[in-house]
Coordinates of C-alpha atoms in Angstrom, one line a residue:
Chain A
X1 CA 0.0 0.0 0.0
X2 CA 1.2 3.4 -0.8
X3 CA 2.7 5.3 2.1
X4 CA 0.4 8.2 2.7
X5 CA 1.5 9.5 6.1
X6 CA 4.4 11.8 6.7
X7 CA 7.5 10.2 8.1
X8 CA 8.6 13.4 9.8
X9 CA 6.9 13.6 13.1
X10 CA 7.5 17.3 13.8
X11 CA 6.2 18.8 10.6
X12 CA 3.8 21.0 12.5
X13 CA 6.4 22.4 14.8
X14 CA 6.1 26.1 15.5
X15 CA 9.3 28.0 14.8
X16 CA 10.2 31.6 14.5
X17 CA 13.0 33.4 12.7
X18 CA 15.7 34.6 15.2
X19 CA 16.1 38.2 16.5
X20 CA 19.2 38.5 14.3
X21 CA 17.3 37.7 11.2
X22 CA 14.6 40.2 12.0
X23 CA 17.3 42.8 12.9
X24 CA 19.1 42.1 9.6
X25 CA 15.9 42.7 7.7
X26 CA 15.2 46.0 9.5
X27 CA 18.7 47.2 8.9
X28 CA 18.5 46.1 5.2
X29 CA 15.3 48.0 4.8
X30 CA 16.8 51.2 6.4
X31 CA 19.9 51.0 4.2
X32 CA 18.0 50.3 0.9
X33 CA 17.6 53.5 -1.1
X34 CA 15.8 53.6 -4.4
X35 CA 16.1 56.5 -6.7
X36 CA 14.3 57.1 -10.0
X37 CA 15.7 59.2 -12.7
X38 CA 14.8 59.7 -16.4
X39 CA 12.7 56.5 -16.4
X40 CA 15.4 54.4 -14.7
X41 CA 15.4 53.1 -11.2
X42 CA 18.6 52.8 -9.2
X43 CA 18.9 50.8 -6.0
X44 CA 21.7 51.4 -3.5
X45 CA 22.6 50.2 -0.1
X46 CA 23.8 52.9 2.2
X47 CA 25.8 51.6 5.1
Chain B
X1 CA 0.8 52.3 18.2
X2 CA 0.9 49.9 15.3
X3 CA -0.1 46.7 17.1
X4 CA -3.8 47.1 16.4
X5 CA -3.3 48.4 12.8
X6 CA -4.2 46.0 10.0
X7 CA -1.7 44.9 7.4
X8 CA -2.8 47.2 4.7
X9 CA -2.4 50.2 7.0
X10 CA 1.1 49.1 8.0
X11 CA 2.1 48.5 4.4
X12 CA 0.9 52.1 3.5
X13 CA 2.8 53.5 6.5
X14 CA 6.0 51.6 5.5
X15 CA 5.7 52.8 1.8
X16 CA 5.5 56.3 3.2
X17 CA 8.8 55.7 5.0
X18 CA 7.8 54.5 8.5
X19 CA 10.3 51.7 9.3
X20 CA 8.5 50.8 12.5
X21 CA 5.6 49.5 10.4
X22 CA 7.8 46.9 8.8
X23 CA 9.0 45.8 12.2
X24 CA 5.4 45.2 13.3
X25 CA 4.6 43.3 10.0
X26 CA 7.7 41.1 10.4
X27 CA 7.0 40.3 14.0
X28 CA 3.3 39.7 13.3
X29 CA 3.9 37.1 10.7
X30 CA 7.2 35.7 11.9
X31 CA 5.9 32.6 13.6
X32 CA 3.3 31.7 11.0
X33 CA 5.6 32.2 8.0
X34 CA 8.6 30.5 9.6
X35 CA 6.5 27.5 10.6
X36 CA 5.1 27.3 7.1
X37 CA 8.6 27.2 5.6
X38 CA 9.8 24.8 8.3
X39 CA 7.0 22.4 7.5
X40 CA 8.4 22.1 4.0
X41 CA 12.2 22.1 4.5
X42 CA 12.5 20.6 8.0
X43 CA 15.7 22.6 8.6
X44 CA 16.0 25.6 10.9
X45 CA 18.9 27.3 9.1
X46 CA 17.2 26.9 5.7
X47 CA 14.0 28.2 7.2
X48 CA 15.9 31.3 8.4
X49 CA 17.4 31.8 5.0
X50 CA 14.1 31.5 3.1
X51 CA 12.4 33.8 5.7
X52 CA 15.0 36.4 5.1
X53 CA 14.9 36.1 1.3
X54 CA 11.1 36.3 1.5
X55 CA 11.2 39.6 3.3
X56 CA 14.0 41.0 1.2
X57 CA 11.7 40.5 -1.8
X58 CA 8.9 42.1 0.2
X59 CA 11.0 45.1 1.1
X60 CA 12.3 45.6 -2.4
X61 CA 8.8 45.3 -4.0
X62 CA 7.3 47.7 -1.5
X63 CA 10.1 50.3 -1.9
X64 CA 10.0 50.0 -5.7
X65 CA 6.3 50.8 -5.5
X66 CA 5.3 47.6 -7.3
X67 CA 3.0 46.2 -4.6
X68 CA -0.6 46.3 -5.7
X69 CA -2.4 43.6 -3.7
X70 CA -3.9 45.8 -1.0
X71 CA -5.6 44.0 1.8
X72 CA -4.0 40.7 0.9
X73 CA -0.5 41.2 2.4
X74 CA -0.1 37.8 4.1
X75 CA -1.2 35.6 1.2
X76 CA 1.1 37.5 -1.0
X77 CA 4.1 37.0 1.4
X78 CA 3.1 33.3 1.6
X79 CA 3.2 33.0 -2.2
X80 CA 6.7 34.5 -2.3
X81 CA 7.9 32.1 0.5
X82 CA 6.3 29.2 -1.3
X83 CA 8.1 30.0 -4.6
X84 CA 11.4 30.3 -2.7
X85 CA 10.8 26.9 -1.1
X86 CA 10.3 25.5 -4.6
X87 CA 13.4 27.2 -5.8
X88 CA 15.3 25.7 -2.9
X89 CA 14.3 22.2 -3.7
X90 CA 15.1 22.8 -7.4
X91 CA 18.6 24.0 -6.5
X92 CA 19.3 21.3 -4.0
X93 CA 17.7 18.6 -6.3
X94 CA 15.7 17.2 -3.4
X95 CA 12.3 17.2 -5.0
X96 CA 10.8 13.7 -4.7
X97 CA 11.2 11.9 -8.0
X98 CA 8.8 9.5 -9.6
X99 CA 9.6 7.3 -12.6
X100 CA 7.0 5.8 -14.8
X101 CA 7.1 2.1 -15.3
X102 CA 4.8 -0.9 -16.0
X103 CA 3.7 -1.0 -12.4
X104 CA 3.4 2.7 -11.8
X105 CA 1.8 5.2 -14.0
X106 CA 3.1 8.8 -13.5
X107 CA -0.4 10.2 -14.3
X108 CA -1.8 8.6 -11.1
X109 CA -0.1 11.4 -9.1
X110 CA -0.3 14.2 -11.7
X111 CA -3.4 16.2 -12.0
X112 CA -4.6 18.6 -14.6
X113 CA -5.6 21.6 -12.4
X114 CA -6.2 24.2 -15.1
X115 CA -9.8 24.7 -16.2
X116 CA -10.9 24.3 -19.7
X117 CA -12.8 27.2 -21.4
X118 CA -16.2 25.9 -20.5
X119 CA -15.4 25.2 -16.9
X120 CA -13.7 28.7 -16.6
X121 CA -16.9 30.3 -17.9
X122 CA -19.0 28.3 -15.4
X123 CA -16.6 29.3 -12.6
X124 CA -16.8 33.0 -13.6
X125 CA -20.6 32.8 -13.7
X126 CA -20.8 31.2 -10.2
X127 CA -18.5 33.8 -8.8
X128 CA -20.6 36.5 -10.4
X129 CA -23.8 35.0 -9.0
X130 CA -22.4 34.8 -5.5
X131 CA -21.3 38.5 -5.7
X132 CA -24.8 39.5 -6.7
X133 CA -26.4 37.4 -3.9
X134 CA -24.0 38.9 -1.4
X135 CA -25.4 42.3 -2.0
X136 CA -28.8 41.1 -0.7
X137 CA -27.3 40.3 2.7
X138 CA -27.3 42.7 5.6
X139 CA -24.3 45.0 5.6
X140 CA -22.6 43.5 8.6
X141 CA -22.8 40.0 7.2
X142 CA -21.5 41.2 3.8
X143 CA -18.5 42.8 5.5
X144 CA -17.6 39.6 7.4
X145 CA -18.0 37.5 4.3
X146 CA -15.8 39.8 2.2
X147 CA -13.1 40.0 4.8
X148 CA -13.0 36.2 5.3
X149 CA -13.4 35.0 1.7
X150 CA -11.9 37.7 -0.4
X151 CA -9.3 39.2 2.0
X152 CA -8.3 36.0 3.7
X153 CA -8.5 37.5 7.1
X154 CA -8.8 35.4 10.3
X155 CA -11.8 35.8 12.6
X156 CA -9.6 37.5 15.1
X157 CA -8.5 40.1 12.5
X158 CA -12.1 40.5 11.4
X159 CA -13.2 41.1 15.0
X160 CA -10.5 43.7 15.5
X161 CA -11.3 45.5 12.3
X162 CA -15.1 45.6 12.8
X163 CA -14.9 46.3 16.5
X164 CA -16.9 43.3 17.6
X165 CA -16.0 40.1 19.5
X166 CA -14.7 37.0 17.7
X167 CA -18.0 35.2 18.6
X168 CA -20.0 38.0 17.0
X169 CA -17.9 37.8 13.9
X170 CA -18.3 34.0 13.8
X171 CA -22.1 34.4 14.3
X172 CA -22.3 36.9 11.4
X173 CA -20.4 34.5 9.2
X174 CA -22.7 31.7 10.1
X175 CA -25.8 33.7 9.4
X176 CA -24.3 35.1 6.2
X177 CA -23.9 31.5 5.0
X178 CA -27.3 30.4 6.1
X179 CA -28.9 33.4 4.4
X180 CA -26.9 32.8 1.3
X181 CA -28.1 29.2 1.1
X182 CA -31.7 30.5 1.5
X183 CA -31.2 33.0 -1.3
X184 CA -29.7 30.3 -3.5
X185 CA -32.8 28.1 -2.9
X186 CA -35.2 31.0 -3.4
X187 CA -33.6 32.0 -6.7
X188 CA -33.1 28.3 -7.7
X189 CA -29.5 28.9 -8.6
X190 CA -27.3 26.0 -9.4
X191 CA -23.8 26.5 -8.0
X192 CA -21.8 23.6 -9.3
X193 CA -18.9 23.2 -11.7

């Protein structure tokens, strides 16, 4: 009979991204600057 | 100040330059999105990577002014995450593989999900009928139905947005469905595809 059940017992485990990941995203967002000029869009990361 | 705000308000605030709105959005959807990714890849580090890549795409799209799915922020983020999970499996070559043989027909696990022209017409007609019927419901029931079915909001979010308890929102949804069924019977509409 075809195996129809998941073999991984903790597939419903609740996990969250770490503080570092969230901090990275917030810093990335702050550093990302988008400028449009003459129909062109330029992205730059300002550290 | 943003904890009570809905996603679309936060998205607007973020597009207008308020970085705190992004923090609220990330924290609000962190567990749900991470758990979704983890349920596919079963690896904490890959989950973190895909979570980050998902929000990098979100941030770029919002800052570039390309976001146009107002009211459906979380389903949109989920679609990005889902696509990145698929990309991950493509890259790592870990997709389950099936080979057709005399004892196993590949078409037993493949399904044609796209609708043909006739079924698409019927689907469009059904959706149009339902939209018309919805306009005959009381305003509060219409609102709950729209938020739940078209904006994919949870009952908690609906309750917060309409200023009622979760039980009231659930009750309104229940009566909306009961009334819709009555209207369908009254108008003798066939809603099948």
